[in-house]
XYZ file of N, CA and C in Angstrom:
381
model
N -16.563 12.226 -4.615
C -15.228 12.504 -4.102
C -14.484 11.192 -3.867
N -13.273 11.136 -4.398
C -12.439 9.951 -4.204
C -11.963 9.910 -2.759
N -12.187 8.765 -2.117
C -11.691 8.569 -0.757
C -11.024 7.213 -0.636
N -9.879 7.210 0.027
C -9.142 5.991 0.337
C -8.823 6.032 1.832
N -9.298 5.045 2.556
C -9.130 5.052 4.008
C -8.417 3.776 4.438
N -7.202 3.964 4.943
C -6.412 2.825 5.402
C -6.683 2.523 6.872
N -6.475 1.264 7.237
C -6.581 0.845 8.632
C -5.779 -0.437 8.811
N -5.638 -0.866 10.059
C -4.978 -2.140 10.329
C -3.564 -2.030 10.850
N -3.012 -0.823 10.886
C -1.675 -0.664 11.416
C -1.646 -0.860 12.929
N -0.439 -0.828 13.480
C -0.300 -0.981 14.919
C 1.143 -1.116 15.325
N 1.336 -1.341 16.615
C 2.669 -1.546 17.176
C 2.844 -3.018 17.498
N 3.843 -3.640 16.890
C 4.062 -5.070 17.064
C 5.535 -5.358 17.262
N 5.815 -6.585 17.667
C 7.198 -7.016 17.839
C 7.719 -7.638 16.542
N 9.013 -7.696 16.386
C 9.585 -8.348 15.198
C 9.064 -9.778 15.065
N 8.781 -10.161 13.820
C 8.249 -11.478 13.546
C 6.745 -11.549 13.490
N 6.084 -10.497 13.929
C 4.622 -10.480 13.955
C 4.046 -10.218 12.562
N 2.731 -10.312 12.477
C 2.019 -10.073 11.220
C 0.947 -9.007 11.428
N 0.646 -8.304 10.373
C -0.456 -7.350 10.345
C -1.135 -7.438 8.992
N -2.427 -7.101 8.946
C -3.138 -7.012 7.679
C -3.692 -5.605 7.534
N -3.136 -4.897 6.571
C -3.601 -3.543 6.296
C -4.767 -3.587 5.326
N -5.651 -2.617 5.482
C -6.837 -2.542 4.645
C -6.987 -1.127 4.116
N -7.446 -1.010 2.897
C -7.715 0.295 2.284
C -9.103 0.223 1.650
N -10.033 0.944 2.209
C -11.401 0.964 1.693
C -11.576 2.163 0.774
N -12.023 1.887 -0.439
C -12.158 2.933 -1.455
C -13.615 3.330 -1.654
N -13.830 4.583 -1.980
C -15.166 5.069 -2.304
C -15.063 6.265 -3.235
N -16.162 6.564 -3.929
C -16.200 7.729 -4.796
C -15.713 7.495 -6.214
N -15.380 6.260 -6.545
C -14.948 5.930 -7.902
C -15.148 4.438 -8.123
N -15.049 4.024 -9.386
C -15.216 2.612 -9.742
C -13.932 1.855 -9.408
N -13.921 1.271 -8.233
C -12.707 0.633 -7.718
C -12.157 -0.409 -8.681
N -13.043 -1.191 -9.313
C -12.575 -2.269 -10.197
C -12.057 -1.753 -11.532
N -12.037 -0.444 -11.706
C -11.500 0.139 -12.928
C -10.090 0.683 -12.784
N -9.476 0.470 -11.644
C -8.156 1.052 -11.373
C -7.193 0.033 -10.755
N -5.946 0.097 -11.223
C -4.880 -0.575 -10.500
C -4.660 0.173 -9.194
N -4.107 -0.540 -8.225
C -3.865 0.055 -6.910
C -2.460 -0.300 -6.433
N -1.991 0.421 -5.467
C -0.654 0.155 -4.953
C -0.545 0.551 -3.492
N 0.529 0.102 -2.881
C 0.889 0.492 -1.524
C 2.258 1.168 -1.551
N 2.389 2.201 -0.751
C 3.620 2.966 -0.607
C 3.855 3.148 0.885
N 5.105 3.231 1.283
C 5.394 3.485 2.693
C 6.442 4.581 2.838
N 6.446 5.188 4.012
C 7.433 6.215 4.318
C 7.923 6.000 5.742
N 9.179 5.625 5.858
C 9.785 5.438 7.169
C 10.128 6.795 7.772
N 10.263 6.868 9.083
C 10.577 8.150 9.740
C 11.846 8.778 9.171
N 11.735 10.018 8.735
C 12.881 10.748 8.233
C 13.357 10.347 6.850
N 12.592 9.508 6.171
C 13.003 9.032 4.845
C 11.950 9.375 3.799
N 12.296 9.142 2.537
C 11.378 9.408 1.443
C 10.366 8.290 1.262
N 9.492 8.459 0.267
C 8.495 7.438 -0.021
C 9.148 6.232 -0.692
N 8.602 5.067 -0.422
C 9.110 3.822 -0.991
C 7.936 2.997 -1.497
N 7.945 2.677 -2.796
C 6.901 1.818 -3.354
C 7.042 0.418 -2.763
N 5.897 -0.202 -2.430
C 5.890 -1.516 -1.809
C 5.344 -2.589 -2.764
N 4.167 -2.339 -3.334
C 3.545 -3.357 -4.181
C 2.436 -2.733 -5.012
N 2.135 -3.369 -6.147
C 1.055 -2.917 -7.022
C 0.240 -4.108 -7.487
N -1.025 -3.854 -7.788
C -1.926 -4.904 -8.250
C -2.814 -4.331 -9.342
N -3.087 -5.120 -10.381
C -3.871 -4.588 -11.499
C -5.371 -4.717 -11.204
N -6.196 -4.413 -12.192
C -7.638 -4.284 -11.994
C -8.268 -5.524 -11.372
N -7.885 -6.695 -11.903
C -8.549 -7.929 -11.458
C -7.692 -8.756 -10.514
N -6.551 -8.200 -10.137
C -5.710 -8.892 -9.163
C -4.815 -9.969 -9.735
N -4.810 -10.109 -11.057
C -4.029 -11.195 -11.655
C -2.581 -10.810 -11.919
N -2.303 -9.516 -11.947
C -0.933 -9.059 -12.150
C -0.485 -8.290 -10.920
N 0.603 -8.724 -10.336
C 1.106 -8.160 -9.075
C 2.617 -7.992 -9.182
N 3.099 -6.936 -8.600
C 4.536 -6.725 -8.497
C 4.878 -6.258 -7.078
N 6.057 -6.642 -6.628
C 6.526 -6.285 -5.297
C 7.912 -5.654 -5.378
N 8.203 -4.789 -4.420
C 9.567 -4.323 -4.256
C 10.398 -5.472 -3.695
N 11.699 -5.330 -3.804
C 12.573 -6.377 -3.256
C 12.363 -6.529 -1.754
N 12.083 -5.425 -1.074
C 11.896 -5.473 0.377
C 10.620 -6.222 0.761
N 9.646 -6.233 -0.140
C 8.353 -6.848 0.159
C 8.251 -8.298 -0.288
N 9.047 -8.677 -1.260
C 8.951 -10.030 -1.812
C 9.157 -11.094 -0.749
N 8.249 -12.060 -0.745
C 8.371 -13.183 0.179
C 7.764 -12.960 1.545
N 7.503 -11.699 1.918
C 6.928 -11.417 3.238
C 5.584 -10.708 3.174
N 5.373 -9.920 2.153
C 4.138 -9.137 2.025
C 3.301 -9.698 0.883
N 1.974 -9.588 1.022
C 1.063 -10.022 -0.028
C 0.004 -8.955 -0.261
N -0.062 -8.477 -1.479
C -1.097 -7.515 -1.855
C -2.262 -8.273 -2.479
N -3.477 -7.832 -2.187
C -4.660 -8.459 -2.768
C -5.792 -7.439 -2.780
N -6.869 -7.794 -3.455
C -8.013 -6.892 -3.503
C -9.296 -7.684 -3.595
N -10.367 -7.082 -3.072
C -11.704 -7.649 -3.179
C -12.576 -6.574 -3.829
N -12.787 -6.698 -5.126
C -13.536 -5.664 -5.844
C -14.998 -5.601 -5.404
N -15.526 -6.693 -4.881
C -16.913 -6.675 -4.404
C -17.060 -5.839 -3.138
N -15.945 -5.625 -2.444
C -15.950 -4.841 -1.211
C -15.211 -3.520 -1.354
N -14.768 -3.215 -2.580
C -14.001 -1.975 -2.812
C -12.833 -1.843 -1.839
N -12.145 -2.943 -1.621
C -11.102 -2.967 -0.597
C -9.798 -3.557 -1.133
N -8.728 -2.906 -0.773
C -7.361 -3.331 -1.077
C -6.720 -3.782 0.233
N -5.904 -4.826 0.156
C -5.257 -5.365 1.349
C -3.745 -5.432 1.165
N -3.037 -5.426 2.291
C -1.609 -5.725 2.306
C -1.345 -6.568 3.553
N -1.044 -7.843 3.331
C -0.696 -8.737 4.424
C 0.804 -8.611 4.681
N 1.151 -8.272 5.902
C 2.544 -8.097 6.305
C 2.920 -9.233 7.241
N 3.856 -10.062 6.827
C 4.305 -11.175 7.655
C 5.772 -11.019 8.026
N 6.153 -11.660 9.131
C 7.546 -11.662 9.567
C 8.115 -10.238 9.572
N 7.410 -9.354 10.248
C 7.785 -7.943 10.244
C 9.138 -7.712 10.899
N 9.854 -6.739 10.353
C 11.179 -6.354 10.834
C 11.131 -4.897 11.278
N 12.128 -4.504 12.088
C 12.147 -3.109 12.561
C 12.230 -2.132 11.386
N 12.878 -2.533 10.300
C 12.988 -1.658 9.127
C 11.655 -1.471 8.396
N 10.655 -2.251 8.766
C 9.326 -2.082 8.162
C 8.525 -0.973 8.844
N 9.063 -0.408 9.916
C 8.386 0.692 10.597
C 8.209 1.857 9.637
N 6.959 2.253 9.427
C 6.663 3.304 8.452
C 5.178 3.627 8.477
N 4.828 4.733 7.836
C 3.438 5.015 7.519
C 3.158 4.346 6.183
N 2.091 3.580 6.101
C 1.731 2.858 4.886
C 0.518 3.523 4.244
N 0.661 3.810 2.942
C -0.395 4.483 2.189
C -0.867 3.609 1.032
N -2.156 3.654 0.744
C -2.632 3.065 -0.498
C -2.819 4.183 -1.516
N -2.670 3.839 -2.780
C -2.751 4.828 -3.847
C -3.525 4.265 -5.023
N -4.292 5.129 -5.687
C -5.101 4.718 -6.825
C -4.299 4.832 -8.114
N -3.325 3.973 -8.237
C -2.495 3.945 -9.425
C -1.552 2.753 -9.362
N -1.097 2.273 -10.525
C -0.094 1.208 -10.553
C 1.274 1.771 -10.159
N 1.544 3.014 -10.570
C 2.863 3.607 -10.345
C 2.736 4.888 -9.530
N 2.798 4.818 -8.237
C 2.604 6.002 -7.403
C 3.818 6.917 -7.326
N 4.988 6.388 -7.705
C 6.229 7.156 -7.593
C 7.023 7.074 -8.897
N 7.836 8.078 -9.151
C 8.779 8.026 -10.257
C 9.855 6.977 -9.955
N 10.605 6.561 -10.960
C 11.675 5.568 -10.710
C 12.678 6.017 -9.642
N 12.860 7.336 -9.495
C 13.798 7.802 -8.475
C 13.143 7.928 -7.098
N 11.868 7.535 -6.995
C 11.195 7.541 -5.707
C 10.494 8.832 -5.354
N 10.549 9.808 -6.230
C 9.873 11.079 -5.947
C 8.448 11.048 -6.483
N 7.673 12.026 -6.083
C 6.275 12.094 -6.484
C 6.118 12.655 -7.893
N 5.073 12.204 -8.576
C 4.683 12.816 -9.831
C 4.052 14.187 -9.543
N 3.780 14.928 -10.597
C 3.216 16.269 -10.425
C 1.855 16.240 -9.737
N 1.160 15.118 -9.836
C -0.140 14.998 -9.166
C 0.015 14.825 -7.668
N 1.250 14.618 -7.230
C 1.508 14.490 -5.809
C 0.821 13.280 -5.190
N 0.137 13.515 -4.089
C -0.572 12.467 -3.377
C -2.076 12.660 -3.491
N -2.487 13.145 -4.675
C -3.898 13.495 -4.850
C -4.826 12.323 -4.600
N -4.445 11.150 -5.081
C -5.299 9.963 -4.897
C -4.627 8.936 -4.014
N -4.183 9.398 -2.896
C -3.624 8.556 -1.853
C -4.520 8.653 -0.620
N -4.446 7.646 0.241
C -5.111 7.753 1.517
C -4.254 8.529 2.506
N -4.747 8.604 3.741
C -4.026 9.341 4.775
C -2.987 8.493 5.491
N -3.046 7.199 5.295
C -2.024 6.325 5.841
C -2.412 5.639 7.132
N -1.720 4.542 7.404
C -1.869 3.826 8.671
C -0.463 3.480 9.167
N -0.199 3.736 10.429
C 1.142 3.601 10.987
C 1.427 2.165 11.401
N 2.581 1.667 10.972
C 3.081 0.366 11.405
C 4.388 0.596 12.148
N 4.446 0.148 13.383
C 5.649 0.286 14.195
C 6.083 -1.091 14.665
N 7.323 -1.437 14.337
C 7.869 -2.740 14.714
C 9.052 -2.508 15.642
N 8.922 -2.964 16.878
C 10.009 -2.777 17.841
C 9.934 -3.859 18.903
N 11.083 -4.133 19.498
C 11.142 -5.138 20.548
C 11.150 -4.474 21.917
C-alpha cells in the first residue's frame, strides 16, 4: 500500500523557517518524481514545487522561488520542503504527492484526484 506521511508543520511568526518532511512507503521511492502542493483556507490547491527521480531537476512556483527548497533523500525514502522567511500568505495545509504534476494547469485535480497524496501537515504563519 502506498503511504505518504507528512510532518514538520506548525504555528510560527512571519520570518520564521520550517522544514517539512514526507516519508514514503509501499513503493519504490527512487522511481518517482515527487511534488509539494498546498491549500490555503478557503482556497483551491496550489502547486509549490516538484523534483525528479534523482533530485537533479527541480521546479518551483513563483511564490516558492527564493524562499522554499525542495529536496529528497532516496536512501531514507523521504521528501523535504524547507520553508524560509515565511509570510502570512504561506498559511496552508501542505501535501506531498507522488507525481511531478499533481494539478492541471488550471489548478484543478486530475481524474485520479488525491490518490497518491499524503494527508498533509498544517503550516500557520501569524504574528
